[in-house]
């Protein structure tokens, strides 16, 4: 890739990075405001779901079904084919 094109690409990526950082800060402010309002109203976030925290111990990303194995089992009240929610690590 020619140097001029690399410089333009670098500038574009720096601008996009700056915009994403701004969006992240705005999102964090909104979360803080929501937490403050929940606290003031005495409202606790509740879920009718019985959630369990588990670690993925085996993942097959090439698998069409995106199958994973976790470190919980029937002794923990978990059975096959249950829906899962994966929280991705926060990147700052």
PDB file of C-alpha atoms in Angstrom:
ATOM      1  CA  UNK A   1       0.000   0.000   0.000  1.00  0.00           C
ATOM      2  CA  UNK A   2       1.403   3.436  -0.858  1.00  0.00           C
ATOM      3  CA  UNK A   3       2.477   5.662   2.031  1.00  0.00           C
ATOM      4  CA  UNK A   4      -0.133   8.342   1.264  1.00  0.00           C
ATOM      5  CA  UNK A   5      -2.917   5.797   1.370  1.00  0.00           C
ATOM      6  CA  UNK A   6      -1.611   4.407   4.666  1.00  0.00           C
ATOM      7  CA  UNK A   7      -1.549   7.899   6.158  1.00  0.00           C
ATOM      8  CA  UNK A   8      -5.157   8.538   5.073  1.00  0.00           C
ATOM      9  CA  UNK A   9      -6.233   5.173   6.484  1.00  0.00           C
ATOM     10  CA  UNK A  10      -4.439   5.929   9.756  1.00  0.00           C
ATOM     11  CA  UNK A  11      -6.190   9.310  10.015  1.00  0.00           C
ATOM     12  CA  UNK A  12      -9.573   7.706   9.308  1.00  0.00           C
ATOM     13  CA  UNK A  13      -8.990   5.043  11.961  1.00  0.00           C
ATOM     14  CA  UNK A  14      -7.886   7.650  14.504  1.00  0.00           C
ATOM     15  CA  UNK A  15     -11.079   9.652  13.883  1.00  0.00           C
ATOM     16  CA  UNK A  16     -13.224   6.517  14.195  1.00  0.00           C
ATOM     17  CA  UNK A  17     -11.403   5.585  17.406  1.00  0.00           C
ATOM     18  CA  UNK A  18     -12.075   9.051  18.821  1.00  0.00           C
ATOM     19  CA  UNK A  19     -15.786   8.801  17.931  1.00  0.00           C
ATOM     20  CA  UNK A  20     -16.060   5.372  19.539  1.00  0.00           C
ATOM     21  CA  UNK A  21     -14.387   6.621  22.723  1.00  0.00           C
ATOM     22  CA  UNK A  22     -16.897   9.485  22.865  1.00  0.00           C
ATOM     23  CA  UNK A  23     -19.807   7.054  22.405  1.00  0.00           C
ATOM     24  CA  UNK A  24     -18.397   4.862  25.174  1.00  0.00           C
ATOM     25  CA  UNK A  25     -18.184   7.833  27.564  1.00  0.00           C
ATOM     26  CA  UNK A  26     -21.760   8.862  26.726  1.00  0.00           C
ATOM     27  CA  UNK A  27     -22.949   5.299  27.352  1.00  0.00           C
ATOM     28  CA  UNK A  28     -21.125   5.155  30.679  1.00  0.00           C
ATOM     29  CA  UNK A  29     -22.733   8.468  31.723  1.00  0.00           C
ATOM     30  CA  UNK A  30     -26.178   7.105  30.826  1.00  0.00           C
ATOM     31  CA  UNK A  31     -25.531   3.965  32.895  1.00  0.00           C
ATOM     32  CA  UNK A  32     -24.433   6.076  35.866  1.00  0.00           C
ATOM     33  CA  UNK A  33     -27.547   8.235  35.536  1.00  0.00           C
ATOM     34  CA  UNK A  34     -29.774   5.132  35.380  1.00  0.00           C
ATOM     35  CA  UNK A  35     -28.093   3.684  38.467  1.00  0.00           C
ATOM     36  CA  UNK A  36     -28.552   6.972  40.330  1.00  0.00           C
ATOM     37  CA  UNK A  37     -32.243   7.178  39.394  1.00  0.00           C
ATOM     38  CA  UNK A  38     -32.818   3.530  40.403  1.00  0.00           C
ATOM     39  CA  UNK A  39     -31.194   4.263  43.752  1.00  0.00           C
ATOM     40  CA  UNK A  40     -33.270   7.414  44.307  1.00  0.00           C
ATOM     41  CA  UNK A  41     -36.478   5.544  43.461  1.00  0.00           C
ATOM     42  CA  UNK A  42     -35.486   2.552  45.578  1.00  0.00           C
ATOM     43  CA  UNK A  43     -35.942   0.336  42.540  1.00  0.00           C
ATOM     44  CA  UNK A  44     -33.777  -2.713  42.204  1.00  0.00           C
ATOM     45  CA  UNK A  45     -33.382  -4.337  38.840  1.00  0.00           C
ATOM     46  CA  UNK A  46     -35.106  -7.689  39.043  1.00  0.00           C
ATOM     47  CA  UNK A  47     -35.193 -10.659  36.774  1.00  0.00           C
ATOM     48  CA  UNK A  48     -37.705 -13.497  36.696  1.00  0.00           C
ATOM     49  CA  UNK A  49     -34.925 -15.641  35.280  1.00  0.00           C
ATOM     50  CA  UNK A  50     -32.783 -17.827  37.482  1.00  0.00           C
ATOM     51  CA  UNK A  51     -29.354 -16.831  36.236  1.00  0.00           C
ATOM     52  CA  UNK A  52     -26.166 -18.786  36.852  1.00  0.00           C
ATOM     53  CA  UNK A  53     -22.624 -17.626  36.267  1.00  0.00           C
ATOM     54  CA  UNK A  54     -20.489 -20.110  34.341  1.00  0.00           C
ATOM     55  CA  UNK A  55     -17.201 -20.150  32.482  1.00  0.00           C
ATOM     56  CA  UNK A  56     -16.879 -21.390  28.926  1.00  0.00           C
ATOM     57  CA  UNK A  57     -14.387 -24.246  28.960  1.00  0.00           C
ATOM     58  CA  UNK A  58     -14.711 -25.301  25.308  1.00  0.00           C
ATOM     59  CA  UNK A  59     -15.813 -23.281  22.317  1.00  0.00           C
ATOM     60  CA  UNK A  60     -16.117 -24.200  18.659  1.00  0.00           C
ATOM     61  CA  UNK A  61     -16.405 -20.882  16.775  1.00  0.00           C
ATOM     62  CA  UNK A  62     -16.429 -22.585  13.369  1.00  0.00           C
ATOM     63  CA  UNK A  63     -19.497 -24.596  14.366  1.00  0.00           C
ATOM     64  CA  UNK A  64     -22.682 -23.207  12.793  1.00  0.00           C
ATOM     65  CA  UNK A  65     -24.593 -23.693  16.059  1.00  0.00           C
ATOM     66  CA  UNK A  66     -21.854 -21.926  18.050  1.00  0.00           C
ATOM     67  CA  UNK A  67     -21.752 -24.741  20.579  1.00  0.00           C
ATOM     68  CA  UNK A  68     -19.975 -24.167  23.882  1.00  0.00           C
ATOM     69  CA  UNK A  69     -19.305 -26.245  26.961  1.00  0.00           C
ATOM     70  CA  UNK A  70     -19.463 -24.634  30.383  1.00  0.00           C
ATOM     71  CA  UNK A  71     -18.185 -25.550  33.820  1.00  0.00           C
ATOM     72  CA  UNK A  72     -21.681 -26.217  35.251  1.00  0.00           C
ATOM     73  CA  UNK A  73     -23.852 -29.290  34.953  1.00  0.00           C
ATOM     74  CA  UNK A  74     -26.961 -31.048  36.208  1.00  0.00           C
ATOM     75  CA  UNK A  75     -25.705 -30.902  39.800  1.00  0.00           C
ATOM     76  CA  UNK A  76     -25.825 -27.124  39.440  1.00  0.00           C
ATOM     77  CA  UNK A  77     -29.373 -27.171  38.029  1.00  0.00           C
ATOM     78  CA  UNK A  78     -28.264 -26.758  34.416  1.00  0.00           C
ATOM     79  CA  UNK A  79     -29.430 -29.000  31.591  1.00  0.00           C
ATOM     80  CA  UNK A  80     -28.667 -29.346  27.876  1.00  0.00           C
ATOM     81  CA  UNK A  81     -29.987 -26.924  25.267  1.00  0.00           C
ATOM     82  CA  UNK A  82     -30.600 -24.015  27.610  1.00  0.00           C
ATOM     83  CA  UNK A  83     -30.180 -20.503  26.210  1.00  0.00           C
ATOM     84  CA  UNK A  84     -27.018 -18.656  27.180  1.00  0.00           C
ATOM     85  CA  UNK A  85     -25.911 -15.059  27.271  1.00  0.00           C
ATOM     86  CA  UNK A  86     -22.256 -14.278  26.827  1.00  0.00           C
ATOM     87  CA  UNK A  87     -20.852 -11.095  28.261  1.00  0.00           C
ATOM     88  CA  UNK A  88     -17.886  -9.902  26.264  1.00  0.00           C
ATOM     89  CA  UNK A  89     -14.962  -8.247  28.044  1.00  0.00           C
ATOM     90  CA  UNK A  90     -15.020  -4.446  28.154  1.00  0.00           C
ATOM     91  CA  UNK A  91     -12.367  -2.780  26.068  1.00  0.00           C
ATOM     92  CA  UNK A  92     -11.278   0.695  27.097  1.00  0.00           C
TER      93      UNK A  92
END
